[in-house]
Coordinates of N, CA, C and O in Angstrom, one line a residue:
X18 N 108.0 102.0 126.1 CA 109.3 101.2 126.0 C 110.3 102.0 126.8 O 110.2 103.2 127.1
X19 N 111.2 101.5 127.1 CA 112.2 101.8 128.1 C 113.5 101.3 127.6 O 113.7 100.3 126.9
X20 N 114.7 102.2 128.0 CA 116.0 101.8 127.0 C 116.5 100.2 128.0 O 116.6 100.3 129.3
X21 N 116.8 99.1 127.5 CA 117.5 98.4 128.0 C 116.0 97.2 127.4 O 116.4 96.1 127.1
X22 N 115.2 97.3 127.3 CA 114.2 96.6 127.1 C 113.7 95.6 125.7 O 114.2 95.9 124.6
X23 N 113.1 94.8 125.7 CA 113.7 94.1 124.3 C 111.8 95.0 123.3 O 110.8 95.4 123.8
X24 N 112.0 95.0 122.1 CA 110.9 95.8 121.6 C 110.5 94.1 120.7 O 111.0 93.2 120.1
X25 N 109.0 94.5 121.3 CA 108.4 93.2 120.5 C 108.4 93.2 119.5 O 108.5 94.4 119.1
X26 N 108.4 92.1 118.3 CA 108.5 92.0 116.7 C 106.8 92.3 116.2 O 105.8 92.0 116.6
X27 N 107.3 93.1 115.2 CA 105.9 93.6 114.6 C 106.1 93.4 113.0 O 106.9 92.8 112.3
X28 N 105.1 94.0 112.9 CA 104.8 93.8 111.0 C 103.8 94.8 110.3 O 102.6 94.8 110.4
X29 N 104.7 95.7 109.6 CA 104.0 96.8 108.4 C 104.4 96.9 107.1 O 105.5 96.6 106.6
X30 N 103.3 97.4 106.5 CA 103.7 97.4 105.2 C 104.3 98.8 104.9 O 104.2 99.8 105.6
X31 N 105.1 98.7 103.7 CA 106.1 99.7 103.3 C 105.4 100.4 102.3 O 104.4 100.0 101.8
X32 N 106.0 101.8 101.9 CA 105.7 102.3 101.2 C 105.5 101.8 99.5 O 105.1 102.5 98.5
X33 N 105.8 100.5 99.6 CA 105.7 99.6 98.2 C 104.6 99.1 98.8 O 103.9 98.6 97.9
X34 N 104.2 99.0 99.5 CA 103.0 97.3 100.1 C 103.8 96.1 100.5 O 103.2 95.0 100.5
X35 N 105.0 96.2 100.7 CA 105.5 94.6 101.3 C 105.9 94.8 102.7 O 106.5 95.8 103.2
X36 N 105.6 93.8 103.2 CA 105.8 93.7 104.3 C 106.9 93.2 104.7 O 107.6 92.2 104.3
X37 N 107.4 94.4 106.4 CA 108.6 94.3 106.9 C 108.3 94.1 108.3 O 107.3 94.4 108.8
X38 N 109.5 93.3 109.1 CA 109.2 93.3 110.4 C 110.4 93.7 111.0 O 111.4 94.0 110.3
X39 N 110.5 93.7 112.4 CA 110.8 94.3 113.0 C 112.4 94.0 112.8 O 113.3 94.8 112.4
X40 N 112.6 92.3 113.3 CA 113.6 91.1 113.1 C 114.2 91.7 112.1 O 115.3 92.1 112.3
X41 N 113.6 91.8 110.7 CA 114.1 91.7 109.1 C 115.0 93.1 109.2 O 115.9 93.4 108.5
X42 N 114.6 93.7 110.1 CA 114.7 95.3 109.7 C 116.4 95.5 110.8 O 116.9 96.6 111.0
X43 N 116.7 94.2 111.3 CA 117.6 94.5 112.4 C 118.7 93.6 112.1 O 119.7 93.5 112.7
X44 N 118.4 93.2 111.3 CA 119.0 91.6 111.0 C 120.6 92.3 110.5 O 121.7 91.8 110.6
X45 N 120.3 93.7 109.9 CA 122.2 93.4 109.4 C 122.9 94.5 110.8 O 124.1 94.8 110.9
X46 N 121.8 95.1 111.7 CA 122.8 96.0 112.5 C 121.7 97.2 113.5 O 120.6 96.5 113.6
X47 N 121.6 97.7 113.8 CA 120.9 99.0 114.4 C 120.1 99.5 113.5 O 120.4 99.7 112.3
X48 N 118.9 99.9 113.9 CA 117.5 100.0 113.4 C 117.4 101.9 113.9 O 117.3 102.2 115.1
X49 N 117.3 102.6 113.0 CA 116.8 104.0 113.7 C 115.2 103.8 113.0 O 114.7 103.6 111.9
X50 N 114.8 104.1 114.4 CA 113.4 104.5 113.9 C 112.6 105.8 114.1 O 112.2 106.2 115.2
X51 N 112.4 106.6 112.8 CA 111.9 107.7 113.9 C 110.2 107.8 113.0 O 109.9 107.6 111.8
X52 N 109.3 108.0 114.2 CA 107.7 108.4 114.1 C 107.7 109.6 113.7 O 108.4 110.4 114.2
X53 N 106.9 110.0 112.7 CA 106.4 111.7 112.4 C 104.9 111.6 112.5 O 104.3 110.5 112.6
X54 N 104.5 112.3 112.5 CA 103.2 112.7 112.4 C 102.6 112.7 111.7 O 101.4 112.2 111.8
X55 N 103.1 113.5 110.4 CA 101.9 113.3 109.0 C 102.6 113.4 108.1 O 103.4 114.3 108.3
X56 N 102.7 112.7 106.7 CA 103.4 112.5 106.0 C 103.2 113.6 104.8 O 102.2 113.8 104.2
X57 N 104.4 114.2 104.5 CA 104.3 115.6 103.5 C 103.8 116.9 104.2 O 103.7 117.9 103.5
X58 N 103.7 117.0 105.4 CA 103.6 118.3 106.1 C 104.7 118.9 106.3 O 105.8 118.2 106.4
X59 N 104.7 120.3 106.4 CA 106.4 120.7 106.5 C 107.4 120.2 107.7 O 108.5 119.7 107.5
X60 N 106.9 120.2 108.7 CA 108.1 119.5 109.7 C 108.8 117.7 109.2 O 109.9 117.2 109.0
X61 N 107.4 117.1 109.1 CA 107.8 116.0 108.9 C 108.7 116.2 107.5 O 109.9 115.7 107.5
X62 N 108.3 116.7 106.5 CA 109.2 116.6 105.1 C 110.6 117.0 105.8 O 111.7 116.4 105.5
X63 N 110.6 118.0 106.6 CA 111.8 118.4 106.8 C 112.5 117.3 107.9 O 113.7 117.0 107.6
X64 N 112.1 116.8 108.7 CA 112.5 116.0 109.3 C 113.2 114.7 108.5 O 114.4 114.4 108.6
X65 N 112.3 114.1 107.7 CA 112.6 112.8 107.3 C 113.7 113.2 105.9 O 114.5 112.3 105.5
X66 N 113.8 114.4 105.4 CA 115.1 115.0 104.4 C 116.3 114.9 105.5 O 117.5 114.5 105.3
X67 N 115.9 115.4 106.5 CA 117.5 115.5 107.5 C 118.0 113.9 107.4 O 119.0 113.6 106.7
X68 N 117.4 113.2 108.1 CA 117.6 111.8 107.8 C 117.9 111.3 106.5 O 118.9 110.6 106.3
X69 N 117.2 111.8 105.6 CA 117.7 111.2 104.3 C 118.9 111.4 104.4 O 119.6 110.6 105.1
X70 N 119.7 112.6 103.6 CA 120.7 113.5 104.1 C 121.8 113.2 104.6 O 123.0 113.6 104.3
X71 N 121.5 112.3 105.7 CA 122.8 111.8 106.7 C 122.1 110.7 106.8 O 121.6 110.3 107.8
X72 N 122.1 109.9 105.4 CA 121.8 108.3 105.2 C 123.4 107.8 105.2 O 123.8 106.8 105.7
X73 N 123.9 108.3 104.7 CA 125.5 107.7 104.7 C 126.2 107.9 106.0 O 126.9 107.0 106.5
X74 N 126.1 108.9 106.5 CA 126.5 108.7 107.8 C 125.8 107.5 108.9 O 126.4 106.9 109.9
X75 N 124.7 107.4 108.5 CA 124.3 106.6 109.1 C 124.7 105.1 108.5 O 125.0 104.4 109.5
X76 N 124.7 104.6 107.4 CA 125.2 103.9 107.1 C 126.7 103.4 107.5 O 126.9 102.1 107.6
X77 N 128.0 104.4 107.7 CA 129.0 104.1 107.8 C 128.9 103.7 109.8 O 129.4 102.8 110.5
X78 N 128.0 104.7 110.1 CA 127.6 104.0 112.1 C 127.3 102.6 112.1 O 127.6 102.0 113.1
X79 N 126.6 102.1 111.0 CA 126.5 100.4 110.6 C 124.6 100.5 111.1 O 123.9 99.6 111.6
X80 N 124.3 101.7 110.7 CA 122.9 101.6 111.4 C 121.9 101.8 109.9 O 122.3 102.7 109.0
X81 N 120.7 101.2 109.6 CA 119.4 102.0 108.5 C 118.4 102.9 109.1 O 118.4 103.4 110.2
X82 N 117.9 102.9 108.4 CA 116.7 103.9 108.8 C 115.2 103.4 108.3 O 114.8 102.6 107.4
X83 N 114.5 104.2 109.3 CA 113.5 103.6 108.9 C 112.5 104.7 109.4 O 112.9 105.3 110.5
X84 N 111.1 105.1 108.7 CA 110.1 106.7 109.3 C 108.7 105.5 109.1 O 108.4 104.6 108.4
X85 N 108.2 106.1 110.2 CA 106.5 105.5 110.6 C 105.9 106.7 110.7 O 106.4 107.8 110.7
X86 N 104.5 106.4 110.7 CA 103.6 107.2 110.6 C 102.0 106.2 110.4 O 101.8 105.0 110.1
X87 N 101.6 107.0 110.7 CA 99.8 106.3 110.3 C 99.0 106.7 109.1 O 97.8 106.5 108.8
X88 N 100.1 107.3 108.3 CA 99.4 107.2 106.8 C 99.6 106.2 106.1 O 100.5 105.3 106.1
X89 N 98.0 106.4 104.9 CA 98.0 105.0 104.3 C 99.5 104.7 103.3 O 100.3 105.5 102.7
X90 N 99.5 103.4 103.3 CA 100.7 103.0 102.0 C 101.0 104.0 100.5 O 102.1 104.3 100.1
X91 N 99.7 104.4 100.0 CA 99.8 105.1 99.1 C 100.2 106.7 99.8 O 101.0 107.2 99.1
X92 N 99.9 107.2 100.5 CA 100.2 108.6 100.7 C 101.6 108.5 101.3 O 102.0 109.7 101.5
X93 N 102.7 107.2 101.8 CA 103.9 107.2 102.2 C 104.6 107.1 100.9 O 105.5 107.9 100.8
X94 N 104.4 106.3 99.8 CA 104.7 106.3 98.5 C 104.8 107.4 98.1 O 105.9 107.7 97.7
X95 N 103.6 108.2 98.0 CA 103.9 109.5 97.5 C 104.8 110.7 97.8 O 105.5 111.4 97.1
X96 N 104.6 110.7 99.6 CA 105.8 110.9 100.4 C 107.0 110.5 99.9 O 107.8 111.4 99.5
X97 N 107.4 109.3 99.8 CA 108.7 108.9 99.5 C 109.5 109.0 97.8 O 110.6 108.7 97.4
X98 N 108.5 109.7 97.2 CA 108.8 109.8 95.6 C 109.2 111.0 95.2 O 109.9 111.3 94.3
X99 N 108.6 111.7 96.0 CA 108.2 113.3 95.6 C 109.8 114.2 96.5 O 110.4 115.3 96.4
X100 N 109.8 112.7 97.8 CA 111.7 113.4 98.8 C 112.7 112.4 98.0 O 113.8 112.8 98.2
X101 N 112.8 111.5 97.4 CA 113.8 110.6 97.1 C 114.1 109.7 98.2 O 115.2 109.2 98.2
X102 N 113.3 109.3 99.3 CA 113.6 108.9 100.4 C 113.8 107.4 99.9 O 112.9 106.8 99.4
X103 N 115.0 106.8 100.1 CA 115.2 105.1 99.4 C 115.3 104.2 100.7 O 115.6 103.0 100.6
X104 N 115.0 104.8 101.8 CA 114.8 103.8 103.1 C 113.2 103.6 103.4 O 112.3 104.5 103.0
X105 N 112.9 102.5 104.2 CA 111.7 102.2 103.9 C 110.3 103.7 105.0 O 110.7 104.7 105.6
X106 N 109.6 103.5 104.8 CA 108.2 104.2 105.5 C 107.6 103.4 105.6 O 107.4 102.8 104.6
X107 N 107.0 102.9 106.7 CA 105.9 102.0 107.2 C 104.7 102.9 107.1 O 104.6 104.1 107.0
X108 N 103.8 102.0 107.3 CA 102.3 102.4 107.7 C 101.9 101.4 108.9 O 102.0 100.2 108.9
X109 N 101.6 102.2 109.7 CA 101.0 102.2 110.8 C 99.6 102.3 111.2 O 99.2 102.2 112.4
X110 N 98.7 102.4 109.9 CA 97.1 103.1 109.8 C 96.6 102.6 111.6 O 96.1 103.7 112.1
X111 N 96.6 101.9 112.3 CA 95.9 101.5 113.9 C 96.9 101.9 114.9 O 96.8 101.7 116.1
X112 N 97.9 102.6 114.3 CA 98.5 103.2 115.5 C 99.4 102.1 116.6 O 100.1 102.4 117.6
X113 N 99.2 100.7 116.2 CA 99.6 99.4 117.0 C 101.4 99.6 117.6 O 101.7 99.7 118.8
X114 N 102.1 99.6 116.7 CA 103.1 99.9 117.1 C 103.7 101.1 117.2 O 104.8 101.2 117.6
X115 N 103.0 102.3 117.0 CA 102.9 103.6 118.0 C 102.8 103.2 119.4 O 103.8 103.3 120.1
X116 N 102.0 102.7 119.9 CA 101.4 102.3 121.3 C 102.6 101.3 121.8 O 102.9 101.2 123.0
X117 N 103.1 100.9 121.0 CA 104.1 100.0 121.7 C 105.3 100.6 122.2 O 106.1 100.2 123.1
X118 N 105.5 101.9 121.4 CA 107.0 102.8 121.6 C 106.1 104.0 122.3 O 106.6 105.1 122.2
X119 N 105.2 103.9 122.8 CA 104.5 105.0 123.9 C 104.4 106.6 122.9 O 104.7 107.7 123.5
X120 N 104.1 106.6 121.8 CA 104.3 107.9 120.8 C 102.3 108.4 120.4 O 101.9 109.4 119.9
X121 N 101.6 107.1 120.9 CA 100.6 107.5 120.4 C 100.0 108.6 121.3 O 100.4 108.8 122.4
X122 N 99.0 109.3 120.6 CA 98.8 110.3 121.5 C 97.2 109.7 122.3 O 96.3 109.1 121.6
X123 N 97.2 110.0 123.7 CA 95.6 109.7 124.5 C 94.9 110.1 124.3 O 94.8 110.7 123.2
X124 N 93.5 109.9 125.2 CA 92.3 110.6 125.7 C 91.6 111.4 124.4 O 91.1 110.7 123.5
X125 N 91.7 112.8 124.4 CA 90.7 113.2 123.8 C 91.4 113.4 122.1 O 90.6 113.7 121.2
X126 N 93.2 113.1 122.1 CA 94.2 114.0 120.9 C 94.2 112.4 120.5 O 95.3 112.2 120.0
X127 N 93.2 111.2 120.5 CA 93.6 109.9 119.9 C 93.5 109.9 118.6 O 94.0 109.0 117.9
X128 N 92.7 111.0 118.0 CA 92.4 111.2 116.4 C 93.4 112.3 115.8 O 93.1 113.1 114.9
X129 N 94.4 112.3 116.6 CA 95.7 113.4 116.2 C 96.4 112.2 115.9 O 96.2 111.1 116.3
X130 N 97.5 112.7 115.0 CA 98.8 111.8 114.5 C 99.5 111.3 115.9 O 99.1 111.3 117.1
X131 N 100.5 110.7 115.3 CA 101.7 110.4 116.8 C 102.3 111.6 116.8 O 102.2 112.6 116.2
X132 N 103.0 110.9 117.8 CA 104.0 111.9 118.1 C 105.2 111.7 117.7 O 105.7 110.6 117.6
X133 N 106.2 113.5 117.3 CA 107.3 113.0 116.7 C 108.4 112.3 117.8 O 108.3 112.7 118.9
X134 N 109.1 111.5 117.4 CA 109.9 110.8 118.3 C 110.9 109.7 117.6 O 110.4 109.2 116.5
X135 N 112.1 109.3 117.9 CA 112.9 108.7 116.9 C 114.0 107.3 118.3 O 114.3 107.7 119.5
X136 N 114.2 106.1 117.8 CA 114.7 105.5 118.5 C 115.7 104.4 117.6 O 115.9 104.2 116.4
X137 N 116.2 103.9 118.9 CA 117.2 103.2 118.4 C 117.0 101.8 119.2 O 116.5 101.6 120.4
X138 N 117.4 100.7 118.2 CA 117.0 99.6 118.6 C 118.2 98.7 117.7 O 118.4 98.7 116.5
X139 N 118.8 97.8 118.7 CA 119.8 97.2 118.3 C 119.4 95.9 117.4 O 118.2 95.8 117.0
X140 N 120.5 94.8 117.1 CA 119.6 93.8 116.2 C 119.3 93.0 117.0 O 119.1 91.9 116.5
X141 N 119.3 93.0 118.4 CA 118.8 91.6 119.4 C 117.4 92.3 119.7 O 116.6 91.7 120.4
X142 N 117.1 93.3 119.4 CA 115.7 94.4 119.2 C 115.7 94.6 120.9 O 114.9 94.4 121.8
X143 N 117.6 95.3 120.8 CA 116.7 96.2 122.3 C 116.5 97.5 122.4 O 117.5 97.8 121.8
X144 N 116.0 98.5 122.8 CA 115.8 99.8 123.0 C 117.4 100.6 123.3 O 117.9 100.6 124.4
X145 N 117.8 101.1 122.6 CA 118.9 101.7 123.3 C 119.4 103.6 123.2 O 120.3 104.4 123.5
X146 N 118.0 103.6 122.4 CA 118.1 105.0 122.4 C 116.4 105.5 122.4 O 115.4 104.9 122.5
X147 N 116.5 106.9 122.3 CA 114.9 107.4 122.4 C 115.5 108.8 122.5 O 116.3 109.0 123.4
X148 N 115.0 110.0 121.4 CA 114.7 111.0 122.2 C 113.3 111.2 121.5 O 112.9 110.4 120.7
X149 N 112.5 112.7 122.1 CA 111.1 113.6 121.1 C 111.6 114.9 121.2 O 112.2 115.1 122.3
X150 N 111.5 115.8 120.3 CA 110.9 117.1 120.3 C 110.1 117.0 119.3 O 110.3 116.3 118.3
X151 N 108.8 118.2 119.4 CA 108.3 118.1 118.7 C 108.5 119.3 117.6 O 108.0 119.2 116.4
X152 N 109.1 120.2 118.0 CA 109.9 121.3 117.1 C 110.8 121.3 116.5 O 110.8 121.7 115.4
X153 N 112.2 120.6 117.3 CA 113.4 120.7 116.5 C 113.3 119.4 115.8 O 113.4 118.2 116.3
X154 N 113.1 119.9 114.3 CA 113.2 118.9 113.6 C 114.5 118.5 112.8 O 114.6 117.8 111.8
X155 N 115.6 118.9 113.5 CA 117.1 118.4 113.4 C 117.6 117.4 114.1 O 118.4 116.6 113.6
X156 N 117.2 117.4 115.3 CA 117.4 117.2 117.2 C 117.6 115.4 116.7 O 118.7 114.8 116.8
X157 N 116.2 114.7 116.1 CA 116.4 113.5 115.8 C 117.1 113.1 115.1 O 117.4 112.0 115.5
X158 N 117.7 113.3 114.0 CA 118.7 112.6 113.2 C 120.2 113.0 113.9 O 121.1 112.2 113.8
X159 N 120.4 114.1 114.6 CA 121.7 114.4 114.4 C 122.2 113.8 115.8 O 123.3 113.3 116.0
X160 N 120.7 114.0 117.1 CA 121.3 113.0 118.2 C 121.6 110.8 118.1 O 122.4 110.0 118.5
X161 N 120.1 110.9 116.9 CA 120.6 109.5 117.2 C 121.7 108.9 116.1 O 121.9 107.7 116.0
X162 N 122.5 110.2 115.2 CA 123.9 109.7 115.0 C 124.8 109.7 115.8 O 125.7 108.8 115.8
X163 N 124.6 111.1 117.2 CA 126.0 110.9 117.7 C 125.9 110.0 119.1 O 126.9 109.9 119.9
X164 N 124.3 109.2 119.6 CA 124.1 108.1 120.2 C 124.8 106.7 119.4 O 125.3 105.8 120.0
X165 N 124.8 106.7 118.1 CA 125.3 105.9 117.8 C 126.8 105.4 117.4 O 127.1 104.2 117.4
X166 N 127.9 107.1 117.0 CA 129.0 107.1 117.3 C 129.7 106.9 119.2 O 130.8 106.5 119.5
X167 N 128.8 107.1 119.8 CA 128.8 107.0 121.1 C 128.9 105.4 121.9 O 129.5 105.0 122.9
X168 N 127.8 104.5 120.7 CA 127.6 103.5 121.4 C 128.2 102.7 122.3 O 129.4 103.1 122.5
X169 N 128.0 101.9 122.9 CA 128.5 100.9 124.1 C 128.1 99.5 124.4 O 128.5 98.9 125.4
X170 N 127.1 99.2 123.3 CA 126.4 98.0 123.0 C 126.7 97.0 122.1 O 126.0 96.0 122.0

């Protein structure tokens, strides 16, 4: 995906089992989305607490949140009970909409998680932000707040 670009509508289940799409998830304003890797490992726990963390901030930018991953439903649940996380977690188990935001990994690393990476996507579902590191697990929440204090869209 590319910023300016529209992101096709998809459909995963949440860390309850109900299913969310992409549309539903844009409908009241800006969508952050950020991919981790594995759910309950230390970066990702730490990652997706940052985000929690600066859920009101994010809320007052007019934006939700939202964390993917390719773990099953039940191990994002568990994920989400054990951090207090009250925004949703998808499951991704086929990687489908990894591949669509270009996070899945190739060739020989295809039985590795994604990659960490976090975006922004407005409610006409267009791309308007994107960064990765795969270390600084601050980098994603704190840039795509001040992408979104910044906006222009």
């Amino acid at each position: 995906m590319k910023i300016a670009e529209q992101v096709p509508d998809f459909e995963l289940s949440d860390q309850h089992g109900q299913v969310r799409s992409l549309t539903e998830l844009t409908a009241e304003g800006p969508l952050v989305i950020f991919f981790y890797p594995l759910a309950s490992s230390g970066g990702c726990t730490k990652e997706a607490c940052h985000f929690r963390d600066l859920q009101q901030e994010f809320a007052t930018a007019g934006a939700s949140l939202v964390g993917i991953s390719t773990d099953s439903v039940a191990k994002q649940l568990d994920f989400a009970n054990k951090n207090h996380f009250d925004y949703p977690l998808l499951s991704d188990r086929d990687g489908a909409v990894a591949d669509v935001f270009g996070v899945r990994r190739r060739l020989l690393a295809k039985a590795l998680p994604t990659k960490r990476a976090t975006f922004i996507v407005d409610s006409n579902r267009i791309l308007r932000f994107q960064i990765s590191s795969e270390t600084n697990m601050d980098v994603h929440a704190n840039s795509a707040l001040e992408a979104l204090s910044q906006r222009a869209w």
